[in-house]
Structures are given as structure tokens and as C-alpha cells.
Amino acid sequence: MKNTFIGQPMERREDMRFLRGRGEYVDDVAMPGLLYAVILRSSVAHGRLISIDASAALKVPGVHSVITAADMPGGPPIVPMRLQPLPEFKPFEQPVIAHDKVRYVGEPIAVVLASSVAIGEDALEAIAVEIEDLPAVADWQTAAKNKSVLFEKPGTNRSLVFQARKGDADAAFANAPYVRREHLRTGRHYGLTMEPRGVMATWDDAAGKLTVYGAAKVPFFNRRILSAQIKLPVESIEMIENDVGGGYGARGEFYPEDFLIPFAARHVRRPVKWIEDRRETLMAMNHAREEECDLEVACARDGTILAIRGEVHTDMGAYMRTNGAVGARNVSQFMAGPYRVPHVKIDSSLWMTNKTPVGTYRGPGRFEANFFLERMIDMIAADLGIDRIDFRRKNLITSAEQPYPIAHVQPTDARDEYDSGEYSETLERALKEIDWPKLSKLQGKLIDGKYHGLGVVCFIEGGGAGPKESARIEVNKDGTLSVYMGTSSVGQGVETVFAQIAADALEVPVERIHHVYHGSTAYVSDGYGAYHSRSTVMGGSAVLDATNNFMATLRQAAGKRLGCAESNVALDIDKVTGGGRSMELSEFAELTAEGAFLNKKHTYSYGAHVAHITVDARLGRIEIVDYVVVQDVGRAVNPLTVKGQVLGSLVQGLGGAVLEDLKYDENGQFLTGSLADYLLPTATDFPNLRCVVLDDYPSPINPLGVKGAGEGGIIAAGGCMANAVANALQSFGAQPLQLPLTPTYIWELVQAGQKQAAE
Amino acid sequence: MKLPPFEYACPATINEAVALLAGHGGEAKPLAGGQSLMPMMAFRIAQPSLLVDLRKLPGLKEIKIGADGVRLGALVRWRDILDDKRLDAAHPLLKEAISHVAHYQIRNRGTVGGSCAHADPASEMPGIAQTCEATFSVIGKAGARTIKAADFFQGALTTALKPDEIVTEIHLPAWPAQRRYGFQEFARRRGDFAMAGIALYYDVEGGKAANAHIGVFGVGDCQRRLPKAEAALNGHTVDDALAVKVGEAAAAEVEPQEDIHASSAYRRALTGTLAERALKAAAAR
């Protein structure tokens, strides 16, 4: 049979499990003799740790033990970087527990093991910690003064400057007929998961084996980190991925707790579970995004972009975490977005501050870059008297220019190029969907007390990071098939997508793919995980290779048993045929074959956002009337899950555009410690969102033609909303240059405009 | 975010409840819905040694409507107010205000007495109580007494209640059928505590506004009336120009705080805008 499951909007096979409450998350895993871990975290932003006295805590009934750095011979191990592991970052990496200094509110100081979480929390209050306060570094400007340094050894708060370069930007600027420079900034966000993090570890003393539950995202890599830290061979550590309630780049990276809990389990020879609570997660999980830039754009009078140049400053928080450099790196490389920019020079500084450390959050660096450049494009087009859509049309990269080389970044020396696409087609489609010609008459109009505004932006989304992914196909006892993956599920629907790919390749009904196993380290020999919108690109291509290898293995085995040439063997749903004979597939139970896909190039999906909003200028309130995202994903394996990704990430992006901001005071005290303070979008905030998924330009760099597609909704939301606000409030000359677009900020822009008009 | 250790009691009579509270010298807290107290305990901001659950106390769940106004039993929930059709005429301002309280689940649990005793400066019910000159009936070890709203609310999370006293009833004076009213609040998300809110009403005498009551909440450390704005309204014909004037008066007489959601200057302007809009809405009714 010839299958076409790829391309069909199939409902997710995961959904019934989740909707019926049959998912198994790490907190659902029970174990006799379990101890609960509760973590004492620093309430001081910057200080010298003088002493920890846990004697009173140990007397609290139900407390088993209290673990501190003193329990770790040779000092607490360091969490190494996973991405961009440059030697420059080494001095700034995080110890798993504070031992000489504390550097942010929320840094682990001690771990209480108790018979319940409540008792553990009671005991926290009984631990006496003496900390000698040091001056806090609460923003990058203070960090840049280097008066108070977080790390004495390097003696500077700047861990690195990424340099993105293409052509000769300085020369281009020297000769440019038009230059505009602006100062822009984005808020501090994080990828809040519905299910907070959790780790459970068991230690088998007899076998010398450690089992870690709650693994997510990159279990194989994390196993290597843990192996080195805890001094056990990787074979002695099993990482188990349970159901995962959201990842967004933040969950599943190696955090201090990913050492502390396994260490505790081995230390006390009891199973230990730690479940992050909502208060903790806001200060313990990676932050992201807080970037500020001075950006210059040089243009010809006809609107052709000649060059971009600028400096970006990222507030890194207190430590360089596993993927902490990605945002600051990406913002420099992708500042040019989907546009033809021949000359690029961006310096991106990473500043250490006394805040929760940063990591990636869906669209890292790209959300910021998109806001920075797209905001400026609207201002520049107005300066030059060019329609802002025509300006974009003129500068978008065409398919004839593909593959298009982009700026390369030192010191990682990442040379890269866009892969395929006619970028303007998504823009035209988005304008058509929202009926731009009709709506354009509303721009800036005041109707019933609200100003109408339109925003339009284009974006590029990177995906498909290499170097490798693995997959394995196995025959089950009942003659169905299972797929085993080296990549992970963070809720993106990979069980459905991989089943579609495998069923098409094996030419069997999709129901014959009984289960798709993923994430845990026992399933395949090596895996890389779920990040950089790579699972379908890399994992899906690995499934294809595995199906080829599987068919070869099956032909070999069946040829012997059927007495025919291997080339005559065929798989017919649940039968294996050849030479006029037939066997049940179940007779080949446990027959298995692994496959892999190796690739160092990246996919680049792209698209456009168009928004119609209203602004109540006196309240500073934004309401979305209509919002359309068009994204070309190369090839949509499952249009339903792609739409889910686009709309879900769009809502997250709108949260960042108008609501979310993690705040600190000048002493580094954390001000947004609950969801009453850190405002996430709720179901009623952004009801009018639409998306169109296109697959007109397949990626040439993988056999499926797919591109990563999980981040396009979020990347352009800040830029689009800011442009729409500027458009709505054009009569006030309002030019938003920072996110989020809070009522206070919008009101201030209006006030400034009124004041200027009055003068 | 687990609760600290505490004892729990669920008395069947008011006297028993008062005795329990009195016996713990300020360490005990009444539980009346728990929509603020429980999160505070989970954050360990509040650590009472005893929770006295009021849910079984008799006679505190009724909404009584008579010639002298509306009497809300302390255990009346937001949902009870919204479901009570009689209040459409008996106190439409109360009903409109309560429709802004938090979210569905919270409206099913939170109580009027609990909210007033908690006295969050941004809560709607204390704002209505202040605006409408409510009287609180309370009972404690020393017996029953009544407290005027203006005396009851003393600041952020601070009331005139003694540690052994509980609110039993909130009385809102009678509402004439011709009364004009308006209610406006603005939060960054629907259901959040408002950055500012205005409740107002006035009667019309000879075509002019009289008996103006304008209350503000979410601004400063306590819900309060705005006498200068009220003076700007009394004795005048209500039109758009007057609404602007009253709004300006309201903005001028608040002392707005700054927090992570709103600057002080914005909050002042917002107060004026909401007062102006509430008055316009009142006039249009």
C-alpha cells in the first residue's frame, strides 16, 4: 500500500492519555522508602557565605538529613556548558550548590531530606545561614562598571563578546546616504512550564546503579554531565523520561538539582524526590531575553538596506548555564532576520549580574532581534517616505538567492546559511488573509474611544540542530511495531509525528506503529534530544534511516526463513511475504534495527505576522482584533500539530510583548515571585488569533524536506505588537522602544506625544 | 509552598468561634473562604497557630433585603451576590462591582466577610463598603458592636477588628430606585487586582447631582472616599464637561503608590480617567 500519512492533520495519539489524566509525570512515580527533598535557597543576591548551621533543622521530627557543600568531598562539582562550551565561560559556570559565595536570590544553599515536603519546608526555617552582604549587581550597566564583581578570578563581569560579522559594515556606513540609530530593550522572561521541574533518583547499592526519573529534553547529554560529576560510568546511570508538561527550552537542561537529587539518593541510600514548586520555579529555572541594544541601520534612499551595526548587552544573571550563551549569540547572528543585508557588524556582550541565570527560551535571541530590527524598519520606512510593506518586499531574500549566507559569529566560528524559500510569499499571504487593503484605512483612526493600529513583520526561524539523531524500529510480540527515539518529548506531539513518518516509510497502517518510545537512555545507543526545533527534522530523518535498515534486516531474516531471495521479501501490514509464502510478522518479534541521521546544517522556516489591534490611549490598554501568522515550514508532517505549535508560541510571544517581565530591585531582590506578579497570558487574553501553515519550499538539507517550526509564533510577536501600537498612536508620534508594552509605558508615550504637541 | 503546621477547628456556634480566637491571643485566624489566607500560608507569609473555620456558623450565609437596605451575612459568597436577582434593583452597584472579583473558582469560594476582614487595598468589596457607607456588625469576647466602614478600614491589610472579633454582617444602606451609579476598574489581565478602581453614585435633585459618593480602591494603602471629587459633583448638572472636572479632582486627591505593574503618575491619571468614565456611565443610565 502507498501511504500518505505525512501531510495529514492527524489528531495527536498522546492527547487521549493526557486528557483522561492517564499521563505519568515524575511526581506520579511512587517508590517505597521515599524521602522528599526541599531546597534552601539564598535570600541574598550577592554575599559571602560564612556559615550554615542545620543543627536545629535536624531536630525537626521527620527530617532525615541536611546536605550542604561540606558533604561533597573536593567541593561541589560545576555544571558545564552544553552549547558554546568556550574556555572563556569556564570561570563563570555554576557550582551545584553555593559554597563560598551566593550570587542570586534562589541559589541552592542546602538540601533538606524529610518524610514529607511540608516537614522539609518547616525545617528550612530552622537552618541558620550567615551571609556577609556584598554590593549587588542588579543590571548590566552596573555590571559594566566592574566595581562589584561576581567572580574574583576573572575580575570582570563580562564573560564574553560575541562578534557577528559579514562584509564590511563600517565602510558601508561611511558611505551611506541614510542612517538611523535607536536604543531598544526587551523584558526578562522565562519559559514557564505547566508542570514544574522534578527529579527522582534511586540508588541500587548492590548493582552500583543510579536511576534518574524526570529526565527531559537532553537526557543523553545530561547523563554524561552527571557521570562526570558523580564519578560513575554512563552505563551505570539510567535516565528515564516521564511525561513532560512543557519544555520551551528551559526544562530539561542540567540544573543544580539534577546533580543534588541523584547525589542525595546515593548519599543516604534511599530514593529521593524533588518537585519544584511554583515559587521556586520563578527563581530557579532559567530566565531569558533581557537584552538591550544600540542599533544602527544604513539604507539607500530607495529603501535598500545597506548595512546594520550595533551593540547588544544581555543581562546573563549570575552564572553561565548549559545553554546560557545562545540568546546573546543568536541576537547577533539573526539581527538581519529574513532580509538581504550585505554588511553586518554586531557586538553582543554577556554581562554577569546577581539574578537568576539565563538560558534559552523558545526563539532565543530571535524574539529580541526581530523586535529590534522590525521596530526600526517601520521608523526608517516613514523617514524615507516608503510604504513599510514595500520596504520589506524590497529587502526580503528571494529563492533565487538561496542558500543565502548569513553573518558568522566569533568566537564560535559558526558559518551558516539559510536553506530555501521565497520569503515574500508568506508576507503577501498574511496581508491577503487579514484583508490589508480594507484595514489599511483604519490606521491611526480613533473609533469609539480606541485607536486602530496595524502591525506587520517578517521573521526567520532556525531549526534542526545536528550533529546526529538516532531511531530504532522493533517488532513487538503481537506483530505490531514500536519506534524508539533518541529525541525527547516536551509535549510537541512527536509520538504522532514519528508514527506518521514510520508508517509511510514502511507502508503499513499508522495503527501498526503501536508505540513511539522516546527520551529515556535505554531506547537507543545515542540520542541528542529536543531543542532548536530539531525533533522532526533530525528525529524524523533518523526514523526514515531506521526504517530502511529495518527492512534490510527483515529481508535478510525473512529470506532465510521463507526460502527466497532477500529482494523478494515484502512487508504486507502484519505479514511477511516472499517466494509465494507468507509468515506472520509476529514470528519476527524482537527483530530490530537502528538508524541515524547526521547533519550539521540548519533549517530555516520563515513567515510573517500581521496584527490589527486597538489601543485605549488613556488606559494604555491593547486589544487584539485580529492576528494572522503565516509560516512556511518546508513540509508539514502534521498540519494540526504545526498549527498548535504556531498558535501556542504566538500566545507566549504576546505574553512577552505585553505582559511578562521578571523584575528585581536595585539590591537584586526578586520582585516577581508568584504568578500574581509575573503575568502570563490566560485563555481569555488573546482570543482572536489565526495561522496559516504553508509548505511550498521544502528544505534541501534533509530527506523529508521538513523545517523546524516550533518557534515562529513567538519570534515576531513583540515586533508586530510594538509596530501595531506605533501605528495606532501615530497621532501622538509614539514610538515604543521597549517591551513589554505595559499600560504605564503606553500611557507615558501618549503623554510625551501630547506634551510635545503642546510645545 | 506547603502550609506551615497549624491546628484546625470548625466550631458550630459563634460563641465557640469567638472563644477559640480569644484563647489563642492573636495567633488564631478565622477562615472564611480562604482565597487570600491560604496562598499567604503557602508562601509562609502568614503562620497562624490555629485556623478557626467559620463555615458551619449558622445564620451568616443570607442576603437580607429590606426597607433599610441590604444585609450581607459574612459568609455570603461572591457567587451568591451574582446569582441574586433581587440585588439588580436593591443594589445594582454592588452587583456590578462583584462581577469584577477575580475568577470563577475564586468567586465560588470567597466571602464578603473574609474579603473585608483581609482588607486588601485593591479589593472591590471594601471599596463598595467605603463608598456606600456600610456598617459592619462584629462580635467578640466583649460582645457585639457595629463599626462604620470609614472606621473599619485602617490601611493595607489592617482593620479595626480585634483578634477575637469576627464580622457577622455587612449592612449597605437602602438604594433609591432613581440613584445613578458607575463602576470602573482596570487590571492588566481580567480578574487580577485592579491597578485602580472607582465606584460612585449620586442622586438627582432638581436636575442636579446630590449626595455624591465616590470611592477609590487599588490606589494608596486603603479604599477611601474622594470628598473633593464628590464636592465637584454635588449641585451640578452632570454632563461630559463635568465628568472631566470630577475626574481631574479625583486624580488630584489620591496618593498613588508605585509598584511593578503601574507607576505612580500613571495610577493618578488612571484614577481620573476611571472616575470620568464611571460618571459618564452613571449619567447615561
GROMACS .gro file of N, CA and C in nm, chain A residues 40 49-59 66 68 109-110 123-130:
model
   72
   40LEU      N    1   1.693   2.477   5.039
   40LEU     CA    2   1.710   2.610   5.097
   40LEU      C    3   1.781   2.697   4.994
   49LEU      N    4   2.929   3.351   5.180
   49LEU     CA    5   2.865   3.251   5.266
   49LEU      C    6   2.959   3.222   5.382
   50ILE      N    7   2.919   3.264   5.503
   50ILE     CA    8   3.007   3.249   5.619
   50ILE      C    9   2.984   3.114   5.688
   51SER      N   10   2.858   3.084   5.716
   51SER     CA   11   2.831   2.957   5.786
   51SER      C   12   2.689   2.910   5.762
   52ILE      N   13   2.672   2.779   5.775
   52ILE     CA   14   2.540   2.717   5.768
   52ILE      C   15   2.527   2.628   5.890
   53ASP      N   16   2.426   2.655   5.972
   53ASP     CA   17   2.404   2.572   6.091
   53ASP      C   18   2.268   2.504   6.079
   54ALA      N   19   2.272   2.373   6.055
   54ALA     CA   20   2.148   2.298   6.033
   54ALA      C   21   2.109   2.216   6.155
   55SER      N   22   2.175   2.240   6.268
   55SER     CA   23   2.150   2.151   6.383
   55SER      C   24   2.005   2.156   6.429
   56ALA      N   25   1.946   2.274   6.429
   56ALA     CA   26   1.805   2.283   6.473
   56ALA      C   27   1.713   2.215   6.372
   57ALA      N   28   1.747   2.226   6.246
   57ALA     CA   29   1.663   2.163   6.142
   57ALA      C   30   1.665   2.012   6.156
   58LEU      N   31   1.781   1.959   6.195
   58LEU     CA   32   1.793   1.812   6.208
   58LEU      C   33   1.708   1.759   6.323
   59LYS      N   34   1.670   1.849   6.415
   59LYS     CA   35   1.587   1.805   6.528
   59LYS      C   36   1.438   1.806   6.495
   66VAL      N   37   2.042   1.688   5.626
   66VAL     CA   38   2.057   1.815   5.554
   66VAL      C   39   2.192   1.809   5.482
   68THR      N   40   2.483   1.984   5.246
   68THR     CA   41   2.542   2.111   5.202
   68THR      C   42   2.669   2.081   5.122
  109ILE      N   43   2.150   2.646   4.868
  109ILE     CA   44   2.248   2.652   4.976
  109ILE      C   45   2.252   2.518   5.052
  110ALA      N   46   2.134   2.458   5.069
  110ALA     CA   47   2.127   2.330   5.141
  110ALA      C   48   2.008   2.250   5.090
  123ALA      N   49   1.155   2.264   5.820
  123ALA     CA   50   1.296   2.257   5.860
  123ALA      C   51   1.378   2.370   5.797
  124LEU      N   52   1.339   2.414   5.677
  124LEU     CA   53   1.413   2.523   5.612
  124LEU      C   54   1.424   2.643   5.704
  125GLU      N   55   1.315   2.670   5.775
  125GLU     CA   56   1.312   2.788   5.861
  125GLU      C   57   1.404   2.773   5.981
  126ALA      N   58   1.445   2.649   6.007
  126ALA     CA   59   1.530   2.625   6.125
  126ALA      C   60   1.679   2.623   6.088
  127ILE      N   61   1.711   2.640   5.961
  127ILE     CA   62   1.853   2.643   5.921
  127ILE      C   63   1.904   2.786   5.933
  128ALA      N   64   2.010   2.803   6.009
  128ALA     CA   65   2.068   2.938   6.026
  128ALA      C   66   2.181   2.956   5.925
  129VAL      N   67   2.165   3.055   5.839
  129VAL     CA   68   2.268   3.082   5.738
  129VAL      C   69   2.322   3.222   5.762
  130GLU      N   70   2.453   3.232   5.770
  130GLU     CA   71   2.515   3.363   5.785
  130GLU      C   72   2.578   3.403   5.653
   0.00000   0.00000   0.00000
